[in-house]
PDB file of C-alpha atoms in Angstrom:
ATOM      1  CA  MET A  64       0.430   0.517  -0.203  1.00 35.00           C
ATOM      2  CA  SER A  65       1.799   3.553  -0.281  1.00 37.00           C
ATOM      3  CA  GLN A  66       1.663   5.813   1.677  1.00 40.00           C
ATOM      4  CA  GLU A  67       1.715   9.783   1.384  1.00 42.00           C
ATOM      5  CA  ASN A  68       2.653  12.585   4.514  1.00 41.00           C
ATOM      6  CA  GLN A  69       2.349  16.316   3.638  1.00 38.00           C
ATOM      7  CA  SER A  70       2.815  18.796   5.921  1.00 39.00           C
ATOM      8  CA  THR A  71       3.531  22.593   5.768  1.00 46.00           C
ATOM      9  CA  VAL A  72       7.203  21.179   5.662  1.00 68.00           C
ATOM     10  CA  ASN A  73       8.976  21.795   3.090  1.00 78.00           C
ATOM     11  CA  PHE A  74       9.426  17.394   3.282  1.00 83.00           C
ATOM     12  CA  THR A  75       7.772  14.190   2.047  1.00 88.00           C
ATOM     13  CA  PHE A  76       7.856  10.567   1.307  1.00 88.00           C
ATOM     14  CA  LYS A  77       5.714   8.050   0.093  1.00 89.00           C
ATOM     15  CA  GLU A  78       6.439   4.359  -0.588  1.00 88.00           C
ATOM     16  CA  ALA A  79       7.663   3.421  -3.188  1.00 81.00           C
ATOM     17  CA  GLY A  80       5.615   1.117  -5.734  1.00 76.00           C
ATOM     18  CA  LYS A  81       7.951  -1.977  -6.165  1.00 76.00           C
ATOM     19  CA  LYS A  82      10.417  -3.713  -2.937  1.00 81.00           C
ATOM     20  CA  VAL A  83      13.464  -3.842  -3.048  1.00 79.00           C
ATOM     21  CA  ASN A  84      14.235  -7.929  -1.883  1.00 79.00           C
ATOM     22  CA  GLY A  85      11.111  -7.712  -0.460  1.00 80.00           C
ATOM     23  CA  THR A  86      11.484  -4.914   2.448  1.00 89.00           C
ATOM     24  CA  ALA A  87       9.672  -1.839   1.808  1.00 90.00           C
ATOM     25  CA  MET A  88      11.585   1.653  -0.318  1.00 93.00           C
ATOM     26  CA  LEU A  89      10.833   5.615   1.177  1.00 95.00           C
ATOM     27  CA  THR A  90      11.139   8.416  -0.933  1.00 94.00           C
ATOM     28  CA  LEU A  91      11.860  11.687   1.233  1.00 95.00           C
ATOM     29  CA  GLU A  92      12.154  14.673  -0.609  1.00 92.00           C
ATOM     30  CA  GLY A  93      13.045  17.828   0.786  1.00 89.00           C
ATOM     31  CA  SER A  94      14.613  19.320   3.622  1.00 91.00           C
ATOM     32  CA  LEU A  95      15.625  17.109   6.094  1.00 94.00           C
ATOM     33  CA  ASP A  96      15.765  19.258   8.704  1.00 92.00           C
ATOM     34  CA  ALA A  97      14.450  19.795  12.492  1.00 91.00           C
ATOM     35  CA  ASP A  98      10.641  20.516  11.858  1.00 90.00           C
ATOM     36  CA  ALA A  99      10.606  17.119   9.225  1.00 93.00           C
ATOM     37  CA  ALA A 100      13.484  14.632  11.579  1.00 95.00           C
ATOM     38  CA  PRO A 101      10.219  13.662  13.717  1.00 95.00           C
ATOM     39  CA  ILE A 102       7.084  12.856  10.905  1.00 95.00           C
ATOM     40  CA  LEU A 103       9.572  11.012   9.293  1.00 96.00           C
ATOM     41  CA  ALA A 104      11.540   9.162  13.182  1.00 96.00           C
ATOM     42  CA  ASP A 105       7.606   8.910  13.738  1.00 96.00           C
ATOM     43  CA  GLU A 106       7.619   6.918  10.408  1.00 96.00           C
ATOM     44  CA  LEU A 107      10.158   4.813  10.665  1.00 96.00           C
ATOM     45  CA  GLU A 108       9.251   3.801  14.482  1.00 96.00           C
ATOM     46  CA  ARG A 109       5.993   2.452  13.644  1.00 96.00           C
ATOM     47  CA  ARG A 110       7.166   0.196  10.612  1.00 95.00           C
ATOM     48  CA  LEU A 111       9.340  -1.079  13.721  1.00 96.00           C
ATOM     49  CA  VAL A 112       6.883  -2.019  15.635  1.00 96.00           C
ATOM     50  CA  GLU A 113       4.914  -2.805  13.611  1.00 94.00           C
ATOM     51  CA  GLY A 114       7.527  -6.047  12.082  1.00 94.00           C
ATOM     52  CA  GLU A 115       9.512  -4.094   9.528  1.00 94.00           C
ATOM     53  CA  LYS A 116      12.985  -4.891   9.967  1.00 94.00           C
ATOM     54  CA  GLN A 117      14.657  -3.916   7.276  1.00 95.00           C
ATOM     55  CA  VAL A 118      13.537  -0.035   4.966  1.00 96.00           C
ATOM     56  CA  HIS A 119      15.301   1.086   2.214  1.00 96.00           C
ATOM     57  CA  LEU A 120      15.432   4.711   2.377  1.00 96.00           C
ATOM     58  CA  ASP A 121      15.491   6.390  -1.170  1.00 96.00           C
ATOM     59  CA  LEU A 122      17.782  10.262  -0.247  1.00 96.00           C
ATOM     60  CA  ALA A 123      17.781  11.637  -3.638  1.00 94.00           C
ATOM     61  CA  GLY A 124      15.730  14.548  -3.728  1.00 92.00           C
ATOM     62  CA  VAL A 125      16.954  15.326  -0.782  1.00 94.00           C
ATOM     63  CA  GLY A 126      18.499  18.423  -0.659  1.00 89.00           C
ATOM     64  CA  PHE A 127      19.421  20.172   2.820  1.00 92.00           C
ATOM     65  CA  ILE A 128      19.882  17.806   5.655  1.00 95.00           C
ATOM     66  CA  SER A 129      20.697  19.390   9.538  1.00 95.00           C
ATOM     67  CA  SER A 130      21.566  17.797  12.740  1.00 95.00           C
ATOM     68  CA  SER A 131      17.650  16.594  13.262  1.00 95.00           C
ATOM     69  CA  GLY A 132      17.804  15.085   9.476  1.00 96.00           C
ATOM     70  CA  ILE A 133      21.171  13.055  10.588  1.00 97.00           C
ATOM     71  CA  GLY A 134      20.447  12.133  14.337  1.00 96.00           C
ATOM     72  CA  SER A 135      17.303  10.657  12.882  1.00 96.00           C
ATOM     73  CA  LEU A 136      18.620   8.598  10.953  1.00 97.00           C
ATOM     74  CA  ILE A 137      21.508   7.465  13.711  1.00 96.00           C
ATOM     75  CA  ALA A 138      19.027   6.828  16.565  1.00 96.00           C
ATOM     76  CA  ALA A 139      16.518   4.913  13.999  1.00 97.00           C
ATOM     77  CA  ILE A 140      19.609   2.442  12.443  1.00 97.00           C
ATOM     78  CA  GLY A 141      20.946   1.264  15.930  1.00 96.00           C
ATOM     79  CA  GLU A 142      17.008   0.798  16.858  1.00 96.00           C
ATOM     80  CA  TYR A 143      16.977  -1.328  13.506  1.00 97.00           C
ATOM     81  CA  ARG A 144      20.537  -3.008  13.794  1.00 96.00           C
ATOM     82  CA  ASP A 145      19.022  -3.629  18.122  1.00 96.00           C
ATOM     83  CA  GLU A 146      16.040  -5.849  16.271  1.00 96.00           C
ATOM     84  CA  GLY A 147      18.394  -7.391  14.046  1.00 96.00           C
ATOM     85  CA  GLY A 148      17.581  -5.163  11.165  1.00 96.00           C
ATOM     86  CA  ASP A 149      18.835  -2.303   9.502  1.00 96.00           C
ATOM     87  CA  LEU A 150      17.899   1.114   7.521  1.00 96.00           C
ATOM     88  CA  ILE A 151      19.400   0.995   4.134  1.00 96.00           C
ATOM     89  CA  LEU A 152      20.607   5.085   2.775  1.00 97.00           C
ATOM     90  CA  HIS A 153      19.924   4.523  -1.563  1.00 96.00           C
ATOM     91  CA  ARG A 154      20.663   7.638  -3.946  1.00 96.00           C
ATOM     92  CA  MET A 155      22.486   9.787  -1.563  1.00 96.00           C
ATOM     93  CA  SER A 156      24.136  12.939  -3.799  1.00 93.00           C
ATOM     94  CA  LYS A 157      27.352  13.843  -3.467  1.00 92.00           C
ATOM     95  CA  GLU A 158      26.756  17.123  -0.591  1.00 91.00           C
ATOM     96  CA  LEU A 159      24.715  14.819   0.837  1.00 94.00           C
ATOM     97  CA  LEU A 160      27.506  11.615   1.391  1.00 95.00           C
ATOM     98  CA  HIS A 161      29.375  14.553   1.715  1.00 93.00           C
ATOM     99  CA  VAL A 162      28.211  15.855   5.018  1.00 94.00           C
ATOM    100  CA  PHE A 163      28.241  11.724   6.493  1.00 96.00           C
ATOM    101  CA  GLU A 164      31.806  11.668   6.271  1.00 95.00           C
ATOM    102  CA  MET A 165      32.646  14.878   7.567  1.00 94.00           C
ATOM    103  CA  LEU A 166      30.692  13.356  10.794  1.00 94.00           C
ATOM    104  CA  GLY A 167      32.812  10.149  10.703  1.00 94.00           C
ATOM    105  CA  LEU A 168      29.353   8.314  10.018  1.00 96.00           C
ATOM    106  CA  LEU A 169      30.011   7.244   6.355  1.00 95.00           C
ATOM    107  CA  ASP A 170      31.007   3.879   7.023  1.00 95.00           C
ATOM    108  CA  TYR A 171      29.105   3.240  10.241  1.00 96.00           C
ATOM    109  CA  VAL A 172      25.703   4.067   7.276  1.00 97.00           C
ATOM    110  CA  ASN A 173      24.759   0.938   5.019  1.00 97.00           C
ATOM    111  CA  HIS A 174      24.528   3.236   2.031  1.00 96.00           C
ATOM    112  CA  GLN A 175      24.204   2.415  -1.605  1.00 94.00           C
ATOM    113  CA  PRO A 176      24.473   4.427  -5.257  1.00 93.00           C
TER     114      PRO A 176
ATOM    115  CA  MET B 133      29.204  35.864 -13.428  1.00 48.00           C
ATOM    116  CA  ILE B 134      25.361  36.339 -11.593  1.00 49.00           C
ATOM    117  CA  VAL B 135      25.293  38.376  -8.952  1.00 51.00           C
ATOM    118  CA  LEU B 136      22.198  38.258  -6.346  1.00 52.00           C
ATOM    119  CA  SER B 137      20.788  41.794  -6.924  1.00 52.00           C
ATOM    120  CA  GLY B 138      17.491  41.086  -4.396  1.00 53.00           C
ATOM    121  CA  ILE B 139      16.195  37.849  -2.630  1.00 50.00           C
ATOM    122  CA  ASP B 140      12.895  37.040  -0.844  1.00 47.00           C
ATOM    123  CA  PRO B 141      13.409  33.205  -0.103  1.00 43.00           C
ATOM    124  CA  ILE B 142      10.109  33.825   1.804  1.00 43.00           C
ATOM    125  CA  ARG B 143       8.580  34.121  -1.608  1.00 45.00           C
ATOM    126  CA  ARG B 144      10.398  32.239  -3.371  1.00 46.00           C
ATOM    127  CA  ARG B 145      12.012  34.779  -5.746  1.00 51.00           C
ATOM    128  CA  ILE B 146      15.400  36.331  -6.799  1.00 55.00           C
ATOM    129  CA  HIS B 147      15.997  39.041  -8.303  1.00 55.00           C
ATOM    130  CA  LEU B 148      19.552  38.819 -10.404  1.00 57.00           C
ATOM    131  CA  THR B 149      21.543  41.280 -12.139  1.00 56.00           C
ATOM    132  CA  ASP B 150      25.478  41.116 -14.065  1.00 57.00           C
ATOM    133  CA  VAL B 151      28.454  42.513 -11.714  1.00 56.00           C
ATOM    134  CA  GLU B 152      28.159  45.826 -13.320  1.00 65.00           C
ATOM    135  CA  GLY B 153      24.081  46.233 -12.174  1.00 62.00           C
ATOM    136  CA  ALA B 154      22.527  44.995 -15.747  1.00 63.00           C
ATOM    137  CA  SER B 155      19.382  42.630 -15.511  1.00 58.00           C
ATOM    138  CA  ILE B 156      20.428  39.259 -17.002  1.00 49.00           C
ATOM    139  CA  GLY B 157      18.753  37.703 -19.552  1.00 42.00           C
ATOM    140  CA  CYS B 158      16.500  34.800 -19.063  1.00 37.00           C
ATOM    141  CA  GLU B 159      18.902  32.227 -20.903  1.00 40.00           C
ATOM    142  CA  ASP B 160      21.380  32.758 -16.966  1.00 46.00           C
ATOM    143  CA  ALA B 161      18.210  32.679 -15.343  1.00 46.00           C
ATOM    144  CA  ASP B 162      17.569  29.355 -16.307  1.00 50.00           C
ATOM    145  CA  LYS B 163      21.262  28.465 -15.763  1.00 54.00           C
ATOM    146  CA  VAL B 164      20.579  29.715 -12.265  1.00 53.00           C
ATOM    147  CA  GLY B 165      17.612  28.214 -11.351  1.00 55.00           C
ATOM    148  CA  GLU B 166      19.184  25.009 -12.853  1.00 59.00           C
ATOM    149  CA  LEU B 167      22.232  25.510 -10.123  1.00 53.00           C
ATOM    150  CA  MET B 168      18.496  26.123  -7.398  1.00 51.00           C
ATOM    151  CA  SER B 169      17.123  22.347  -8.641  1.00 54.00           C
ATOM    152  CA  GLN B 170      21.474  20.805  -7.775  1.00 56.00           C
ATOM    153  CA  LEU B 171      21.812  22.497  -4.038  1.00 51.00           C
ATOM    154  CA  GLY B 172      18.037  21.004  -3.863  1.00 50.00           C
ATOM    155  CA  VAL B 173      16.158  24.720  -3.605  1.00 44.00           C
ATOM    156  CA  ARG B 174      13.363  24.142  -5.456  1.00 37.00           C
ATOM    157  CA  GLY B 175      10.419  26.150  -7.031  1.00 34.00           C
ATOM    158  CA  PHE B 176      12.557  29.036  -7.216  1.00 34.00           C
ATOM    159  CA  ALA B 177      10.622  31.388 -10.401  1.00 33.00           C
ATOM    160  CA  VAL B 178      13.579  34.788 -11.559  1.00 34.00           C
ATOM    161  CA  GLU B 179      12.855  37.772 -11.430  1.00 35.00           C
ATOM    162  CA  CYS B 180      15.353  40.299 -12.626  1.00 31.00           C
ATOM    163  CA  ASN B 181      15.729  43.121 -11.810  1.00 34.00           C
ATOM    164  CA  GLY B 182      19.030  45.875 -11.919  1.00 32.00           C
ATOM    165  CA  ASN B 183      19.041  46.755  -7.401  1.00 35.00           C
ATOM    166  CA  GLY B 184      21.778  46.443  -5.292  1.00 41.00           C
ATOM    167  CA  ALA B 185      18.836  46.769  -2.008  1.00 44.00           C
ATOM    168  CA  PHE B 186      16.191  44.714  -1.601  1.00 46.00           C
ATOM    169  CA  GLN B 187      13.488  45.369   0.354  1.00 46.00           C
ATOM    170  CA  GLU B 188      10.538  43.241   2.120  1.00 47.00           C
ATOM    171  CA  ASP B 189       8.105  42.858   4.849  1.00 43.00           C
ATOM    172  CA  HIS B 190      10.465  40.318   6.811  1.00 50.00           C
ATOM    173  CA  LEU B 191      13.731  40.672   4.994  1.00 60.00           C
ATOM    174  CA  THR B 192      15.636  43.666   4.413  1.00 67.00           C
ATOM    175  CA  HIS B 193      19.058  42.520   1.689  1.00 65.00           C
ATOM    176  CA  GLU B 194      22.042  44.215   0.218  1.00 70.00           C
ATOM    177  CA  TRP B 195      25.031  43.295  -1.672  1.00 66.00           C
ATOM    178  CA  GLY B 196      27.686  44.981  -3.491  1.00 70.00           C
ATOM    179  CA  ILE B 197      31.390  44.263  -3.827  1.00 73.00           C
ATOM    180  CA  ASP B 198      34.322  45.687  -1.309  1.00 75.00           C
ATOM    181  CA  GLY B 199      38.233  44.404  -1.434  1.00 74.00           C
ATOM    182  CA  GLY B 200      37.689  41.733  -3.709  1.00 76.00           C
ATOM    183  CA  TYR B 201      34.929  39.730  -1.775  1.00 82.00           C
ATOM    184  CA  ILE B 202      30.988  39.808  -3.262  1.00 79.00           C
ATOM    185  CA  GLN B 203      29.322  41.416   0.416  1.00 81.00           C
ATOM    186  CA  TYR B 204      25.627  40.606   1.043  1.00 81.00           C
ATOM    187  CA  ASN B 205      23.927  42.191   3.984  1.00 83.00           C
ATOM    188  CA  ALA B 206      20.671  40.430   5.558  1.00 82.00           C
ATOM    189  CA  VAL B 207      18.588  41.328   8.093  1.00 82.00           C
ATOM    190  CA  PHE B 208      15.285  38.574   9.105  1.00 80.00           C
ATOM    191  CA  ALA B 209      13.100  38.078  11.841  1.00 76.00           C
ATOM    192  CA  HIS B 210      14.458  36.269  14.212  1.00 75.00           C
ATOM    193  CA  SER B 211      11.980  32.515  15.116  1.00 73.00           C
ATOM    194  CA  THR B 212      13.308  28.966  14.492  1.00 71.00           C
ATOM    195  CA  GLU B 213      12.372  29.291  10.716  1.00 72.00           C
ATOM    196  CA  SER B 214      14.470  31.570   9.241  1.00 76.00           C
ATOM    197  CA  ALA B 215      17.210  28.860  10.374  1.00 82.00           C
ATOM    198  CA  GLY B 216      15.779  27.766   7.414  1.00 81.00           C
ATOM    199  CA  LEU B 217      15.698  30.885   5.652  1.00 79.00           C
ATOM    200  CA  VAL B 218      19.322  32.343   6.352  1.00 85.00           C
ATOM    201  CA  GLY B 219      20.950  29.029   5.544  1.00 86.00           C
ATOM    202  CA  GLU B 220      19.107  28.651   2.191  1.00 81.00           C
ATOM    203  CA  TYR B 221      20.369  32.725   1.427  1.00 80.00           C
ATOM    204  CA  ALA B 222      23.407  31.952   1.766  1.00 85.00           C
ATOM    205  CA  ALA B 223      23.560  29.306   0.051  1.00 83.00           C
ATOM    206  CA  ILE B 224      21.547  30.346  -3.292  1.00 77.00           C
ATOM    207  CA  ALA B 225      23.183  34.144  -2.669  1.00 77.00           C
ATOM    208  CA  LEU B 226      26.887  32.815  -3.142  1.00 80.00           C
ATOM    209  CA  ALA B 227      25.635  29.948  -5.759  1.00 75.00           C
ATOM    210  CA  THR B 228      24.549  33.203  -7.865  1.00 69.00           C
ATOM    211  CA  SER B 229      27.727  34.591  -7.684  1.00 69.00           C
ATOM    212  CA  GLY B 230      30.148  32.321  -8.448  1.00 69.00           C
ATOM    213  CA  CYS B 231      30.214  30.016  -6.195  1.00 74.00           C
ATOM    214  CA  MET B 232      30.977  26.740  -7.842  1.00 72.00           C
ATOM    215  CA  TYR B 233      31.820  24.715  -4.996  1.00 83.00           C
ATOM    216  CA  PRO B 234      28.309  22.540  -4.194  1.00 83.00           C
ATOM    217  CA  GLU B 235      29.701  21.299  -1.291  1.00 87.00           C
ATOM    218  CA  ALA B 236      30.753  24.371   0.446  1.00 90.00           C
ATOM    219  CA  LEU B 237      27.764  25.754   0.101  1.00 88.00           C
ATOM    220  CA  MET B 238      25.942  22.541   1.656  1.00 90.00           C
ATOM    221  CA  GLN B 239      28.280  23.360   4.633  1.00 93.00           C
ATOM    222  CA  VAL B 240      28.221  26.779   4.879  1.00 94.00           C
ATOM    223  CA  ARG B 241      24.117  25.873   4.945  1.00 92.00           C
ATOM    224  CA  VAL B 242      24.343  23.514   7.229  1.00 94.00           C
ATOM    225  CA  ALA B 243      26.405  25.462   9.654  1.00 95.00           C
ATOM    226  CA  LEU B 244      24.529  28.447   9.606  1.00 94.00           C
ATOM    227  CA  TYR B 245      20.725  26.888  10.002  1.00 92.00           C
ATOM    228  CA  GLU B 246      22.636  24.927  13.143  1.00 93.00           C
ATOM    229  CA  LEU B 247      23.948  28.595  14.530  1.00 92.00           C
ATOM    230  CA  CYS B 248      20.398  30.401  14.037  1.00 89.00           C
ATOM    231  CA  HIS B 249      18.195  26.932  15.801  1.00 87.00           C
ATOM    232  CA  ASN B 250      20.498  26.925  18.243  1.00 85.00           C
ATOM    233  CA  SER B 251      21.017  30.766  18.733  1.00 82.00           C
ATOM    234  CA  PHE B 252      16.544  30.769  18.618  1.00 79.00           C
ATOM    235  CA  ASP B 253      16.359  28.322  20.692  1.00 78.00           C
ATOM    236  CA  HIS B 254      19.110  28.357  23.856  1.00 74.00           C
ATOM    237  CA  GLY B 255      18.693  32.221  24.276  1.00 70.00           C
ATOM    238  CA  HIS B 256      15.694  34.104  22.876  1.00 67.00           C
ATOM    239  CA  PRO B 257      14.117  35.412  25.365  1.00 62.00           C
ATOM    240  CA  ASP B 258       9.743  34.913  25.317  1.00 64.00           C
ATOM    241  CA  ALA B 259       8.279  35.734  22.299  1.00 59.00           C
ATOM    242  CA  GLU B 260       9.304  39.199  21.400  1.00 66.00           C
ATOM    243  CA  PRO B 261       9.876  40.095  18.245  1.00 65.00           C
ATOM    244  CA  ALA B 262      14.110  39.627  16.753  1.00 76.00           C
ATOM    245  CA  ILE B 263      15.684  40.840  13.912  1.00 82.00           C
ATOM    246  CA  LEU B 264      18.462  38.513  12.626  1.00 86.00           C
ATOM    247  CA  GLN B 265      21.543  39.572  11.087  1.00 89.00           C
ATOM    248  CA  LEU B 266      24.126  37.972   8.705  1.00 91.00           C
ATOM    249  CA  CYS B 267      26.778  39.145   6.720  1.00 92.00           C
ATOM    250  CA  ILE B 268      28.541  36.640   4.107  1.00 91.00           C
ATOM    251  CA  ARG B 269      31.278  37.043   1.877  1.00 89.00           C
ATOM    252  CA  LEU B 270      32.535  35.601  -0.821  1.00 86.00           C
ATOM    253  CA  GLY B 271      36.370  35.150  -2.120  1.00 86.00           C
ATOM    254  CA  PRO B 272      38.424  33.414  -3.617  1.00 83.00           C
ATOM    255  CA  ASP B 273      39.274  30.947  -1.556  1.00 89.00           C
ATOM    256  CA  ARG B 274      36.894  31.392   1.059  1.00 92.00           C
ATOM    257  CA  ILE B 275      33.059  32.180   1.986  1.00 94.00           C
ATOM    258  CA  GLU B 276      32.866  34.665   5.640  1.00 95.00           C
ATOM    259  CA  GLY B 277      30.645  36.756   6.974  1.00 96.00           C
ATOM    260  CA  TRP B 278      29.690  36.848  10.383  1.00 96.00           C
ATOM    261  CA  ILE B 279      25.621  36.418  11.900  1.00 94.00           C
ATOM    262  CA  GLN B 280      24.502  38.885  15.054  1.00 92.00           C
ATOM    263  CA  ASP B 281      21.797  37.557  16.625  1.00 89.00           C
ATOM    264  CA  GLN B 282      19.032  39.328  19.944  1.00 86.00           C
ATOM    265  CA  CYS B 283      18.892  36.905  21.626  1.00 86.00           C
ATOM    266  CA  GLN B 284      20.637  35.951  25.942  1.00 86.00           C
ATOM    267  CA  ALA B 285      24.241  35.178  25.440  1.00 87.00           C
ATOM    268  CA  PHE B 286      24.819  31.521  24.225  1.00 86.00           C
ATOM    269  CA  ASP B 287      28.647  30.477  23.384  1.00 88.00           C
ATOM    270  CA  PRO B 288      28.028  27.145  20.314  1.00 84.00           C
ATOM    271  CA  LEU B 289      32.034  26.991  21.539  1.00 86.00           C
ATOM    272  CA  ALA B 290      31.562  26.557  25.532  1.00 86.00           C
ATOM    273  CA  ASN B 291      29.408  23.210  25.063  1.00 78.00           C
ATOM    274  CA  ARG B 292      31.888  19.969  25.490  1.00 79.00           C
ATOM    275  CA  GLU B 293      31.613  17.802  22.081  1.00 80.00           C
ATOM    276  CA  LYS B 294      30.841  14.566  22.249  1.00 84.00           C
ATOM    277  CA  THR B 295      32.617  12.512  19.867  1.00 87.00           C
ATOM    278  CA  ILE B 296      30.512  10.676  17.297  1.00 87.00           C
ATOM    279  CA  GLN B 297      31.016   7.235  18.463  1.00 89.00           C
ATOM    280  CA  GLU B 298      29.689   8.684  21.984  1.00 90.00           C
ATOM    281  CA  GLN B 299      26.485  10.107  19.877  1.00 89.00           C
ATOM    282  CA  ILE B 300      25.744   6.969  17.691  1.00 90.00           C
ATOM    283  CA  GLU B 301      26.129   4.703  21.898  1.00 91.00           C
ATOM    284  CA  SER B 302      23.632   7.659  23.474  1.00 90.00           C
ATOM    285  CA  GLY B 303      20.928   7.054  21.282  1.00 88.00           C
ATOM    286  CA  SER B 304      20.090  10.006  20.789  1.00 88.00           C
ATOM    287  CA  ARG B 305      18.285  11.833  18.450  1.00 88.00           C
ATOM    288  CA  ARG B 306      19.727  15.309  19.431  1.00 87.00           C
ATOM    289  CA  GLY B 307      23.348  16.665  19.588  1.00 87.00           C
ATOM    290  CA  TYR B 308      24.838  16.111  16.144  1.00 92.00           C
ATOM    291  CA  GLY B 309      24.629  20.142  15.500  1.00 91.00           C
ATOM    292  CA  LEU B 310      27.775  20.914  16.934  1.00 90.00           C
ATOM    293  CA  SER B 311      29.622  18.691  15.495  1.00 90.00           C
ATOM    294  CA  MET B 312      28.256  20.071  12.089  1.00 94.00           C
ATOM    295  CA  VAL B 313      29.394  22.797  12.077  1.00 94.00           C
ATOM    296  CA  LYS B 314      32.450  23.001  14.047  1.00 93.00           C
ATOM    297  CA  ARG B 315      33.719  20.538  11.147  1.00 94.00           C
ATOM    298  CA  PHE B 316      32.554  22.590   8.464  1.00 95.00           C
ATOM    299  CA  LEU B 317      33.571  25.550   9.498  1.00 96.00           C
ATOM    300  CA  ASP B 318      37.510  26.394   9.683  1.00 96.00           C
ATOM    301  CA  GLU B 319      37.190  29.491  12.182  1.00 97.00           C
ATOM    302  CA  LEU B 320      34.494  30.347  13.889  1.00 96.00           C
ATOM    303  CA  SER B 321      34.409  32.683  16.902  1.00 96.00           C
ATOM    304  CA  HIS B 322      31.715  34.414  20.079  1.00 95.00           C
ATOM    305  CA  GLU B 323      30.771  37.226  21.443  1.00 95.00           C
ATOM    306  CA  TYR B 324      28.782  39.004  23.315  1.00 94.00           C
ATOM    307  CA  ASN B 325      27.910  42.029  22.565  1.00 93.00           C
ATOM    308  CA  GLU B 326      25.684  44.779  24.120  1.00 92.00           C
ATOM    309  CA  ILE B 327      22.745  43.825  21.112  1.00 89.00           C
ATOM    310  CA  GLY B 328      23.855  39.711  21.600  1.00 90.00           C
ATOM    311  CA  ASN B 329      26.006  37.321  20.222  1.00 92.00           C
ATOM    312  CA  HIS B 330      27.693  37.643  17.102  1.00 95.00           C
ATOM    313  CA  ILE B 331      29.379  34.858  15.555  1.00 96.00           C
ATOM    314  CA  SER B 332      32.113  35.066  12.448  1.00 97.00           C
ATOM    315  CA  PHE B 333      32.459  32.122  10.953  1.00 97.00           C
ATOM    316  CA  VAL B 334      35.408  30.988   7.987  1.00 97.00           C
ATOM    317  CA  LYS B 335      35.229  28.240   5.528  1.00 96.00           C
ATOM    318  CA  ARG B 336      38.117  27.788   2.825  1.00 94.00           C
ATOM    319  CA  ILE B 337      37.664  26.957  -0.590  1.00 88.00           C
ATOM    320  CA  GLY B 338      38.959  25.498  -3.398  1.00 74.00           C
ATOM    321  CA  SER B 339      41.538  24.164  -1.219  1.00 58.00           C
TER     322      SER B 339
END
């Protein structure tokens, strides 16, 4: 089932119709800032509680990430891994990759081209 | 080179000239639009205007050339929302002035966002109206500038920064901001003056 979130913040996500190895792919668009981060965190927590132990995130449409966005992703990755799963980050821009790299987080996250 | 002569981030309009102050054509405006798209800034309609100053209720903006630097001075109404606008404004101003280092632009944008967000969250007295001033300068090898708020004293450099490993192990969603500011900017200083917090920064580029 496709699900879409739309709010006043410059951020949306929706579930892609096609699954990756049987697990969901969420496509994120916009700025992953202090307003958007709780929206994403709630969605990822809901999915984990409902038993989805692996979720793929397509970040090609994310043009900006703040500390709140980083914090939400890293905290969620820890929670998924604690349950034996993971979050896999896809299609991060060069600028986004550089942000993770400069923070020393690139080796911690599971990221794919 | 294209120069941003006016900007209205809330209505997502910008005004562009060449360095002589003449309005640029649609072709150049389209190129700027493409650049903004690459930067992840969406929805801007480009307009042309030869003025070196621009004013709206929420924002006053000036630009000029000073000692080899292209300089922008902007005043924002200070709120949690303005943190995003300040960072976005800086990225667009620098990009449209010819700064072709997208990674540096992203880092300056993130750092300004974090600094503005922090100063408001930690030091804004009640709900009194406040302004935030931004000066940003683009030189051949650096981006530099300052922000001045009207908030209570908050020195972002005074707090101990957690290591990334400590941060990961804590499982907390908060606490990455200071790491980002310190790692993304090459020089950073804080002074509390008669107006509020004054934070100066330098980001070296192209080296």
